Amino acid sequence: MYTSTLLARLEERLSASLGEWHLPTDTHIELLTTSENATFLTRCPRTGRRHVLRVHRPDYHSREEIESELAWTAALRADGRITTPAPLPTTGQSPVVTFDLDGQRFHAVAFEHLPGDAPTMNETLPDWFEKLGALTATLHDHSRRWAPPAGFVRKRWHLESMIGPEALWGDWRRAPGLSPADERAIEQAVEQIHRAIDTYEARAGRYGLIHADLRLANLLVEGRELAVIDFDDCGFCWYAFDFAAAISFFELDPLIPTLREAWIRGYRRVGDFDAEDVAALDTFIMIRRIMLSAWLATHADSQAAQALEEDFIAGTATLARAYLSTARDAARA
């Protein structure tokens, strides 16, 4: 949906709204990226200070959902164990600025800009994944202890909303380049996912408020510190799903077993992660990959989708066949 015309109009509207975030009217705005949302970088010409403006895609999150996201990040910042950017206050009571443009309603939020870069796929990544495991366990510990305020509302990630025909990210069956054979393999994987989750969720304490999108693009490395950004997909889901989100788009990389071990090691330094949680990781990785395949079907014009290889859906089917093989081996054992 983010045509060059719409992006120019959004930039125009944000420029007119700078005062609502107490930002100077001569602040420079430039597009940073488009994915689910359109994100802009601002810079004050006099001080050089930078901020990030996030414009939400219409009809995905309500204003109350966005305010709830920011309530959790504020609580995490107050807890002092997680580094994540602070939202900027506005001239109103809410940190969310709402405006209408060309017949559509948009919600926008401004954040402080944190230094750092996303981790990269190289020999240092296992060390960062051990840190990420500990950070994720810290997030989960906070989630379990925190009492959300009245009116708190975030999406619930369950199998129907993740990989069902009416899933929030779309129907994976409409993914570009899906062959009949690959569709059968993924369908069989979906059936196995349902069986696995029916068994896994029988015990309480495995489902709660999570980040749900801790992929490399949403992490910032500065020195030896690791920060988390973009809680836009945070919601109620299985805690172990956060590992699957962390390896988004490179689930078939040979480094994954090493990253998994490092993440589990880091997690266990802070919280419990038992053998059943470990065994469930393959199921959550499969769920996430199917979700990403569905996302491609509905976001084909986004920068993120266009950067992916053309055979992404074939890779999803390859992962599905490996997942089914592992499940059969486990059943025989």
C-alpha positions as YAML, in Angstrom:
chain: A
units: angstrom
residues:
- id: 1
  name: MET
  ca: [0.00, 0.00, 0.00]
- id: 2
  name: TYR
  ca: [2.99, 2.31, 0.47]
- id: 3
  name: THR
  ca: [3.16, 3.93, -2.94]
- id: 4
  name: SER
  ca: [5.56, 6.81, -3.49]
- id: 5
  name: THR
  ca: [2.56, 9.14, -3.55]
- id: 6
  name: LEU
  ca: [1.25, 7.92, -0.19]
- id: 7
  name: LEU
  ca: [4.71, 8.06, 1.39]
- id: 8
  name: ALA
  ca: [5.13, 11.65, 0.22]
- id: 9
  name: ARG
  ca: [1.72, 12.53, 1.66]
- id: 10
  name: LEU
  ca: [2.57, 10.83, 4.95]
- id: 11
  name: GLU
  ca: [5.86, 12.72, 5.17]
- id: 12
  name: GLU
  ca: [3.95, 15.94, 4.53]
- id: 13
  name: ARG
  ca: [1.43, 15.15, 7.24]
- id: 14
  name: LEU
  ca: [4.13, 14.19, 9.75]
- id: 15
  name: SER
  ca: [5.96, 17.45, 9.08]
- id: 16
  name: ALA
  ca: [2.77, 19.30, 9.94]
- id: 17
  name: SER
  ca: [2.41, 17.23, 13.13]
- id: 18
  name: LEU
  ca: [5.94, 17.69, 14.54]
- id: 19
  name: GLY
  ca: [4.71, 20.14, 17.16]
- id: 20
  name: GLU
  ca: [2.47, 17.45, 18.65]
- id: 21
  name: TRP
  ca: [5.64, 15.61, 19.72]
- id: 22
  name: HIS
  ca: [7.31, 18.85, 20.86]
- id: 23
  name: LEU
  ca: [9.76, 18.60, 17.92]
- id: 24
  name: PRO
  ca: [11.03, 21.72, 16.09]
- id: 25
  name: THR
  ca: [9.06, 22.60, 12.98]
- id: 26
  name: ASP
  ca: [12.25, 22.60, 10.85]
- id: 27
  name: THR
  ca: [13.07, 18.99, 11.76]
- id: 28
  name: HIS
  ca: [14.20, 16.99, 8.71]
- id: 29
  name: ILE
  ca: [12.19, 13.81, 7.92]
- id: 30
  name: GLU
  ca: [13.28, 10.97, 5.65]
- id: 31
  name: LEU
  ca: [11.88, 7.51, 4.96]
- id: 32
  name: LEU
  ca: [13.67, 4.74, 6.83]
- id: 33
  name: THR
  ca: [11.78, 1.61, 5.74]
- id: 34
  name: THR
  ca: [8.38, 0.19, 4.84]
- id: 35
  name: SER
  ca: [7.19, -3.20, 5.98]
- id: 36
  name: GLU
  ca: [4.04, -3.64, 8.02]
- id: 37
  name: ASN
  ca: [4.33, 0.05, 8.89]
- id: 38
  name: ALA
  ca: [6.08, 3.06, 7.37]
- id: 39
  name: THR
  ca: [9.00, 4.24, 9.49]
- id: 40
  name: PHE
  ca: [10.69, 7.63, 9.18]
- id: 41
  name: LEU
  ca: [13.89, 9.04, 10.68]
- id: 42
  name: THR
  ca: [13.92, 12.63, 11.91]
- id: 43
  name: ARG
  ca: [16.90, 14.89, 12.57]
- id: 44
  name: CYS
  ca: [16.97, 18.31, 14.20]
- id: 45
  name: PRO
  ca: [19.21, 20.57, 12.04]
- id: 46
  name: ARG
  ca: [20.46, 22.55, 15.05]
- id: 47
  name: THR
  ca: [21.18, 19.80, 17.60]
- id: 48
  name: GLY
  ca: [21.52, 16.77, 15.32]
- id: 49
  name: ARG
  ca: [19.23, 14.85, 17.66]
- id: 50
  name: ARG
  ca: [17.32, 12.04, 15.94]
- id: 51
  name: HIS
  ca: [14.01, 10.30, 16.51]
- id: 52
  name: VAL
  ca: [12.00, 7.59, 14.79]
- id: 53
  name: LEU
  ca: [8.41, 8.11, 13.62]
- id: 54
  name: ARG
  ca: [6.34, 4.97, 13.08]
- id: 55
  name: VAL
  ca: [3.13, 5.27, 11.05]
- id: 56
  name: HIS
  ca: [0.93, 2.21, 11.52]
- id: 57
  name: ARG
  ca: [-0.76, 0.48, 8.63]
- id: 58
  name: PRO
  ca: [-4.47, 1.29, 8.79]
- id: 59
  name: ASP
  ca: [-6.92, -1.33, 10.09]
- id: 60
  name: TYR
  ca: [-4.31, -3.59, 11.73]
- id: 61
  name: HIS
  ca: [-3.90, -2.19, 15.25]
- id: 62
  name: SER
  ca: [-6.44, -0.04, 17.01]
- id: 63
  name: ARG
  ca: [-5.35, 3.03, 18.95]
- id: 64
  name: GLU
  ca: [-6.00, 1.07, 22.18]
- id: 65
  name: GLU
  ca: [-3.73, -1.75, 21.01]
- id: 66
  name: ILE
  ca: [-0.91, 0.67, 20.25]
- id: 67
  name: GLU
  ca: [-1.32, 2.39, 23.61]
- id: 68
  name: SER
  ca: [-1.20, -1.05, 25.25]
- id: 69
  name: GLU
  ca: [2.05, -1.87, 23.46]
- id: 70
  name: LEU
  ca: [3.56, 1.35, 24.78]
- id: 71
  name: ALA
  ca: [2.26, 0.59, 28.29]
- id: 72
  name: TRP
  ca: [4.26, -2.64, 28.30]
- id: 73
  name: THR
  ca: [7.43, -1.04, 26.95]
- id: 74
  name: ALA
  ca: [7.11, 1.69, 29.58]
- id: 75
  name: ALA
  ca: [6.83, -0.98, 32.28]
- id: 76
  name: LEU
  ca: [9.88, -2.78, 30.86]
- id: 77
  name: ARG
  ca: [11.88, 0.45, 30.89]
- id: 78
  name: ALA
  ca: [10.82, 1.11, 34.47]
- id: 79
  name: ASP
  ca: [11.94, -2.42, 35.41]
- id: 80
  name: GLY
  ca: [15.42, -1.45, 34.23]
- id: 81
  name: ARG
  ca: [16.55, -4.81, 32.83]
- id: 82
  name: ILE
  ca: [15.66, -4.30, 29.14]
- id: 83
  name: THR
  ca: [16.92, -1.52, 26.88]
- id: 84
  name: THR
  ca: [14.22, -0.33, 24.50]
- id: 85
  name: PRO
  ca: [13.50, 3.17, 23.13]
- id: 86
  name: ALA
  ca: [11.14, 5.49, 24.98]
- id: 87
  name: PRO
  ca: [8.12, 6.88, 23.13]
- id: 88
  name: LEU
  ca: [7.96, 10.66, 22.93]
- id: 89
  name: PRO
  ca: [5.18, 12.40, 24.89]
- id: 90
  name: THR
  ca: [2.70, 14.45, 22.90]
- id: 91
  name: THR
  ca: [0.71, 17.58, 23.55]
- id: 92
  name: GLY
  ca: [-2.29, 15.33, 24.30]
- id: 93
  name: GLN
  ca: [-2.90, 12.64, 26.89]
- id: 94
  name: SER
  ca: [-1.95, 9.76, 24.56]
- id: 95
  name: PRO
  ca: [1.49, 9.10, 23.01]
- id: 96
  name: VAL
  ca: [-0.37, 8.18, 19.81]
- id: 97
  name: VAL
  ca: [-1.09, 10.86, 17.21]
- id: 98
  name: THR
  ca: [-4.04, 10.09, 14.95]
- id: 99
  name: PHE
  ca: [-4.85, 11.75, 11.63]
- id: 100
  name: ASP
  ca: [-6.96, 11.14, 8.54]
- id: 101
  name: LEU
  ca: [-5.42, 11.10, 5.09]
- id: 102
  name: ASP
  ca: [-7.17, 10.37, 1.79]
- id: 103
  name: GLY
  ca: [-10.08, 8.72, 3.56]
- id: 104
  name: GLN
  ca: [-7.92, 6.49, 5.78]
- id: 105
  name: ARG
  ca: [-7.16, 6.82, 9.48]
- id: 106
  name: PHE
  ca: [-3.51, 6.56, 10.51]
- id: 107
  name: HIS
  ca: [-1.94, 6.24, 13.97]
- id: 108
  name: ALA
  ca: [1.64, 7.43, 14.52]
- id: 109
  name: VAL
  ca: [4.12, 7.20, 17.39]
- id: 110
  name: ALA
  ca: [7.52, 8.84, 17.87]
- id: 111
  name: PHE
  ca: [10.43, 7.15, 19.66]
- id: 112
  name: GLU
  ca: [13.86, 8.17, 20.79]
- id: 113
  name: HIS
  ca: [16.58, 6.93, 18.42]
- id: 114
  name: LEU
  ca: [18.92, 4.36, 19.94]
- id: 115
  name: PRO
  ca: [22.48, 3.86, 18.66]
- id: 116
  name: GLY
  ca: [23.58, 0.51, 17.29]
- id: 117
  name: ASP
  ca: [23.17, -1.89, 14.38]
- id: 118
  name: ALA
  ca: [21.37, -5.19, 13.88]
- id: 119
  name: PRO
  ca: [23.49, -8.32, 14.48]
- id: 120
  name: THR
  ca: [24.73, -9.97, 11.30]
- id: 121
  name: MET
  ca: [24.97, -13.59, 10.20]
- id: 122
  name: ASN
  ca: [28.63, -14.29, 10.97]
- id: 123
  name: GLU
  ca: [30.79, -16.13, 13.49]
- id: 124
  name: THR
  ca: [29.82, -13.70, 16.30]
- id: 125
  name: LEU
  ca: [26.08, -14.44, 16.06]
- id: 126
  name: PRO
  ca: [26.05, -17.41, 18.52]
- id: 127
  name: ASP
  ca: [27.43, -15.11, 21.23]
- id: 128
  name: TRP
  ca: [24.62, -12.64, 20.56]
- id: 129
  name: PHE
  ca: [22.05, -15.42, 20.57]
- id: 130
  name: GLU
  ca: [23.18, -16.46, 24.02]
- id: 131
  name: LYS
  ca: [22.60, -12.85, 25.12]
- id: 132
  name: LEU
  ca: [19.28, -12.87, 23.27]
- id: 133
  name: GLY
  ca: [18.22, -16.02, 25.11]
- id: 134
  name: ALA
  ca: [18.88, -14.36, 28.46]
- id: 135
  name: LEU
  ca: [17.13, -11.17, 27.31]
- id: 136
  name: THR
  ca: [14.10, -13.18, 26.14]
- id: 137
  name: ALA
  ca: [13.88, -15.00, 29.47]
- id: 138
  name: THR
  ca: [14.00, -11.61, 31.20]
- id: 139
  name: LEU
  ca: [11.12, -10.37, 29.02]
- id: 140
  name: HIS
  ca: [9.12, -13.48, 29.87]
- id: 141
  name: ASP
  ca: [9.85, -13.14, 33.56]
- id: 142
  name: HIS
  ca: [8.53, -9.57, 33.45]
- id: 143
  name: SER
  ca: [5.47, -10.70, 31.47]
- id: 144
  name: ARG
  ca: [4.60, -13.35, 34.04]
- id: 145
  name: ARG
  ca: [4.88, -10.92, 36.96]
- id: 146
  name: TRP
  ca: [3.39, -7.79, 35.40]
- id: 147
  name: ALA
  ca: [-0.26, -6.84, 35.89]
- id: 148
  name: PRO
  ca: [-1.41, -5.01, 32.73]
- id: 149
  name: PRO
  ca: [-3.46, -1.84, 33.29]
- id: 150
  name: ALA
  ca: [-7.21, -1.69, 32.76]
- id: 151
  name: GLY
  ca: [-8.09, -1.56, 29.08]
- id: 152
  name: PHE
  ca: [-4.93, -3.40, 28.01]
- id: 153
  name: VAL
  ca: [-5.57, -5.14, 24.69]
- id: 154
  name: ARG
  ca: [-3.19, -6.94, 22.36]
- id: 155
  name: LYS
  ca: [-3.75, -9.60, 19.73]
- id: 156
  name: ARG
  ca: [-3.86, -13.25, 20.71]
- id: 157
  name: TRP
  ca: [-1.58, -15.43, 18.62]
- id: 158
  name: HIS
  ca: [-3.06, -18.93, 18.39]
- id: 159
  name: LEU
  ca: [-3.08, -21.47, 15.56]
- id: 160
  name: GLU
  ca: [-6.11, -20.01, 13.79]
- id: 161
  name: SER
  ca: [-4.82, -16.43, 13.93]
- id: 162
  name: MET
  ca: [-1.30, -17.56, 12.93]
- id: 163
  name: ILE
  ca: [-1.72, -20.21, 10.21]
- id: 164
  name: GLY
  ca: [-5.47, -20.64, 9.68]
- id: 165
  name: PRO
  ca: [-7.32, -19.64, 6.48]
- id: 166
  name: GLU
  ca: [-8.30, -16.31, 8.09]
- id: 167
  name: ALA
  ca: [-4.93, -15.72, 9.78]
- id: 168
  name: LEU
  ca: [-3.97, -12.17, 10.72]
- id: 169
  name: TRP
  ca: [-1.11, -12.17, 8.21]
- id: 170
  name: GLY
  ca: [-3.13, -13.84, 5.46]
- id: 171
  name: ASP
  ca: [-3.58, -17.31, 4.02]
- id: 172
  name: TRP
  ca: [-0.30, -19.11, 3.26]
- id: 173
  name: ARG
  ca: [-2.04, -20.95, 0.41]
- id: 174
  name: ARG
  ca: [-1.93, -17.71, -1.56]
- id: 175
  name: ALA
  ca: [1.85, -17.38, -1.30]
- id: 176
  name: PRO
  ca: [3.50, -16.66, -4.67]
- id: 177
  name: GLY
  ca: [5.12, -19.65, -6.39]
- id: 178
  name: LEU
  ca: [3.36, -22.34, -4.34]
- id: 179
  name: SER
  ca: [3.30, -25.64, -6.25]
- id: 180
  name: PRO
  ca: [0.69, -28.40, -5.61]
- id: 181
  name: ALA
  ca: [3.36, -30.71, -4.16]
- id: 182
  name: ASP
  ca: [4.66, -28.01, -1.84]
- id: 183
  name: GLU
  ca: [1.12, -27.15, -0.77]
- id: 184
  name: ARG
  ca: [0.51, -30.78, 0.23]
- id: 185
  name: ALA
  ca: [3.73, -30.86, 2.26]
- id: 186
  name: ILE
  ca: [2.86, -27.66, 4.13]
- id: 187
  name: GLU
  ca: [-0.71, -28.87, 4.71]
- id: 188
  name: GLN
  ca: [0.62, -32.06, 6.28]
- id: 189
  name: ALA
  ca: [2.93, -29.95, 8.44]
- id: 190
  name: VAL
  ca: [-0.07, -27.88, 9.60]
- id: 191
  name: GLU
  ca: [-1.83, -31.09, 10.65]
- id: 192
  name: GLN
  ca: [1.25, -32.16, 12.61]
- id: 193
  name: ILE
  ca: [1.48, -28.70, 14.20]
- id: 194
  name: HIS
  ca: [-2.06, -29.07, 15.57]
- id: 195
  name: ARG
  ca: [-1.20, -32.46, 17.06]
- id: 196
  name: ALA
  ca: [2.01, -31.14, 18.61]
- id: 197
  name: ILE
  ca: [0.40, -28.04, 20.12]
- id: 198
  name: ASP
  ca: [-2.50, -30.06, 21.55]
- id: 199
  name: THR
  ca: [0.09, -32.01, 23.55]
- id: 200
  name: TYR
  ca: [2.41, -29.10, 24.38]
- id: 201
  name: GLU
  ca: [-0.13, -26.63, 25.73]
- id: 202
  name: ALA
  ca: [-1.62, -29.13, 28.16]
- id: 203
  name: ARG
  ca: [0.57, -27.66, 30.91]
- id: 204
  name: ALA
  ca: [-0.14, -24.18, 32.25]
- id: 205
  name: GLY
  ca: [2.44, -21.40, 32.22]
- id: 206
  name: ARG
  ca: [3.59, -21.74, 28.62]
- id: 207
  name: TYR
  ca: [1.47, -18.94, 27.14]
- id: 208
  name: GLY
  ca: [1.58, -15.23, 27.88]
- id: 209
  name: LEU
  ca: [2.57, -11.77, 26.67]
- id: 210
  name: ILE
  ca: [5.65, -11.92, 24.39]
- id: 211
  name: HIS
  ca: [7.51, -9.71, 21.92]
- id: 212
  name: ALA
  ca: [6.69, -12.13, 19.05]
- id: 213
  name: ASP
  ca: [9.13, -10.54, 16.55]
- id: 214
  name: LEU
  ca: [12.64, -10.71, 18.03]
- id: 215
  name: ARG
  ca: [14.27, -11.09, 14.62]
- id: 216
  name: LEU
  ca: [17.68, -9.58, 13.89]
- id: 217
  name: ALA
  ca: [16.17, -6.42, 12.36]
- id: 218
  name: ASN
  ca: [14.54, -5.64, 15.73]
- id: 219
  name: LEU
  ca: [17.75, -5.94, 17.75]
- id: 220
  name: LEU
  ca: [20.45, -3.31, 18.18]
- id: 221
  name: VAL
  ca: [24.05, -4.10, 19.07]
- id: 222
  name: GLU
  ca: [26.13, -1.33, 20.62]
- id: 223
  name: GLY
  ca: [29.44, -2.47, 22.07]
- id: 224
  name: ARG
  ca: [28.54, -5.52, 24.17]
- id: 225
  name: GLU
  ca: [24.97, -4.35, 24.84]
- id: 226
  name: LEU
  ca: [21.84, -5.67, 23.18]
- id: 227
  name: ALA
  ca: [18.70, -3.52, 22.85]
- id: 228
  name: VAL
  ca: [15.22, -4.45, 21.58]
- id: 229
  name: ILE
  ca: [13.03, -2.31, 19.34]
- id: 230
  name: ASP
  ca: [9.64, -2.61, 17.63]
- id: 231
  name: PHE
  ca: [7.08, -4.25, 19.91]
- id: 232
  name: ASP
  ca: [4.47, -3.77, 17.17]
- id: 233
  name: ASP
  ca: [3.64, -7.51, 17.05]
- id: 234
  name: CYS
  ca: [3.73, -8.11, 20.80]
- id: 235
  name: GLY
  ca: [0.77, -10.11, 22.00]
- id: 236
  name: PHE
  ca: [-0.30, -13.24, 23.79]
- id: 237
  name: CYS
  ca: [1.39, -16.38, 22.50]
- id: 238
  name: TRP
  ca: [3.49, -19.33, 23.58]
- id: 239
  name: TYR
  ca: [6.71, -18.11, 25.20]
- id: 240
  name: ALA
  ca: [8.88, -20.52, 23.17]
- id: 241
  name: PHE
  ca: [7.66, -18.88, 19.95]
- id: 242
  name: ASP
  ca: [10.08, -16.00, 20.58]
- id: 243
  name: PHE
  ca: [12.99, -18.22, 19.48]
- id: 244
  name: ALA
  ca: [11.26, -19.05, 16.20]
- id: 245
  name: ALA
  ca: [10.75, -15.34, 15.50]
- id: 246
  name: ALA
  ca: [14.45, -14.72, 16.20]
- id: 247
  name: ILE
  ca: [15.54, -16.90, 13.24]
- id: 248
  name: SER
  ca: [13.00, -15.45, 10.80]
- id: 249
  name: PHE
  ca: [13.96, -15.74, 7.13]
- id: 250
  name: PHE
  ca: [17.02, -17.97, 7.68]
- id: 251
  name: GLU
  ca: [15.43, -21.05, 9.22]
- id: 252
  name: LEU
  ca: [17.34, -23.35, 6.84]
- id: 253
  name: ASP
  ca: [20.79, -21.91, 7.55]
- id: 254
  name: PRO
  ca: [23.36, -24.48, 8.75]
- id: 255
  name: LEU
  ca: [24.12, -22.20, 11.71]
- id: 256
  name: ILE
  ca: [20.64, -22.70, 13.24]
- id: 257
  name: PRO
  ca: [21.51, -25.69, 15.52]
- id: 258
  name: THR
  ca: [24.38, -23.67, 17.03]
- id: 259
  name: LEU
  ca: [22.15, -20.63, 17.49]
- id: 260
  name: ARG
  ca: [19.49, -22.78, 19.13]
- id: 261
  name: GLU
  ca: [21.96, -24.21, 21.65]
- id: 262
  name: ALA
  ca: [23.30, -20.74, 22.43]
- id: 263
  name: TRP
  ca: [19.80, -19.27, 22.87]
- id: 264
  name: ILE
  ca: [18.70, -22.10, 25.19]
- id: 265
  name: ARG
  ca: [21.90, -21.75, 27.23]
- id: 266
  name: GLY
  ca: [21.29, -18.03, 27.65]
- id: 267
  name: TYR
  ca: [17.61, -18.50, 28.46]
- id: 268
  name: ARG
  ca: [18.38, -21.03, 31.17]
- id: 269
  name: ARG
  ca: [20.71, -18.58, 32.90]
- id: 270
  name: VAL
  ca: [17.59, -16.53, 33.72]
- id: 271
  name: GLY
  ca: [14.55, -18.82, 33.55]
- id: 272
  name: ASP
  ca: [13.33, -22.38, 33.14]
- id: 273
  name: PHE
  ca: [13.21, -23.95, 29.70]
- id: 274
  name: ASP
  ca: [12.52, -27.66, 30.04]
- id: 275
  name: ALA
  ca: [12.92, -30.58, 27.63]
- id: 276
  name: GLU
  ca: [9.35, -30.24, 26.36]
- id: 277
  name: ASP
  ca: [9.98, -26.56, 25.56]
- id: 278
  name: VAL
  ca: [13.10, -27.54, 23.62]
- id: 279
  name: ALA
  ca: [11.23, -30.28, 21.75]
- id: 280
  name: ALA
  ca: [8.51, -27.79, 20.78]
- id: 281
  name: LEU
  ca: [10.93, -25.38, 19.08]
- id: 282
  name: ASP
  ca: [10.73, -27.19, 15.72]
- id: 283
  name: THR
  ca: [6.95, -26.76, 15.78]
- id: 284
  name: PHE
  ca: [7.18, -23.03, 16.50]
- id: 285
  name: ILE
  ca: [9.83, -22.58, 13.79]
- id: 286
  name: MET
  ca: [7.45, -24.25, 11.32]
- id: 287
  name: ILE
  ca: [4.56, -22.04, 12.46]
- id: 288
  name: ARG
  ca: [6.63, -18.89, 12.02]
- id: 289
  name: ARG
  ca: [7.87, -19.88, 8.57]
- id: 290
  name: ILE
  ca: [4.30, -20.54, 7.40]
- id: 291
  name: MET
  ca: [3.26, -17.16, 8.82]
- id: 292
  name: LEU
  ca: [6.05, -15.45, 6.87]
- id: 293
  name: SER
  ca: [4.94, -17.24, 3.70]
- id: 294
  name: ALA
  ca: [1.41, -15.92, 4.23]
- id: 295
  name: TRP
  ca: [2.80, -12.44, 4.93]
- id: 296
  name: LEU
  ca: [4.53, -12.49, 1.53]
- id: 297
  name: ALA
  ca: [1.20, -13.12, -0.16]
- id: 298
  name: THR
  ca: [-0.26, -9.93, 1.29]
- id: 299
  name: HIS
  ca: [2.85, -7.71, 1.26]
- id: 300
  name: ALA
  ca: [4.43, -8.52, -2.11]
- id: 301
  name: ASP
  ca: [5.14, -4.83, -2.80]
- id: 302
  name: SER
  ca: [6.98, -4.19, 0.48]
- id: 303
  name: GLN
  ca: [10.75, -3.70, 0.65]
- id: 304
  name: ALA
  ca: [11.10, -6.68, 2.99]
- id: 305
  name: ALA
  ca: [9.19, -9.02, 0.66]
- id: 306
  name: GLN
  ca: [11.07, -7.90, -2.43]
- id: 307
  name: ALA
  ca: [14.40, -8.53, -0.70]
- id: 308
  name: LEU
  ca: [13.59, -12.23, -0.24]
- id: 309
  name: GLU
  ca: [14.66, -14.89, -2.70]
- id: 310
  name: GLU
  ca: [12.06, -16.06, -5.22]
- id: 311
  name: ASP
  ca: [12.18, -19.61, -3.86]
- id: 312
  name: PHE
  ca: [11.14, -18.64, -0.32]
- id: 313
  name: ILE
  ca: [7.92, -20.66, -0.45]
- id: 314
  name: ALA
  ca: [9.84, -23.67, -1.81]
- id: 315
  name: GLY
  ca: [12.09, -23.30, 1.23]
- id: 316
  name: THR
  ca: [9.00, -23.37, 3.44]
- id: 317
  name: ALA
  ca: [8.03, -26.70, 1.86]
- id: 318
  name: THR
  ca: [11.56, -28.03, 2.37]
- id: 319
  name: LEU
  ca: [11.33, -27.09, 6.03]
- id: 320
  name: ALA
  ca: [7.89, -28.74, 6.23]
- id: 321
  name: ARG
  ca: [9.26, -32.03, 4.89]
- id: 322
  name: ALA
  ca: [12.14, -31.94, 7.37]
- id: 323
  name: TYR
  ca: [9.71, -31.13, 10.18]
- id: 324
  name: LEU
  ca: [7.48, -34.08, 9.25]
- id: 325
  name: SER
  ca: [10.48, -36.40, 9.05]
- id: 326
  name: THR
  ca: [11.63, -35.34, 12.53]
- id: 327
  name: ALA
  ca: [8.11, -35.85, 13.89]
- id: 328
  name: ARG
  ca: [7.94, -39.37, 12.40]
- id: 329
  name: ASP
  ca: [11.34, -40.25, 13.87]
- id: 330
  name: ALA
  ca: [10.21, -38.98, 17.29]
- id: 331
  name: ALA
  ca: [6.99, -41.01, 17.09]
- id: 332
  name: ARG
  ca: [8.93, -44.18, 16.24]
- id: 333
  name: ALA
  ca: [11.37, -43.54, 19.09]
...
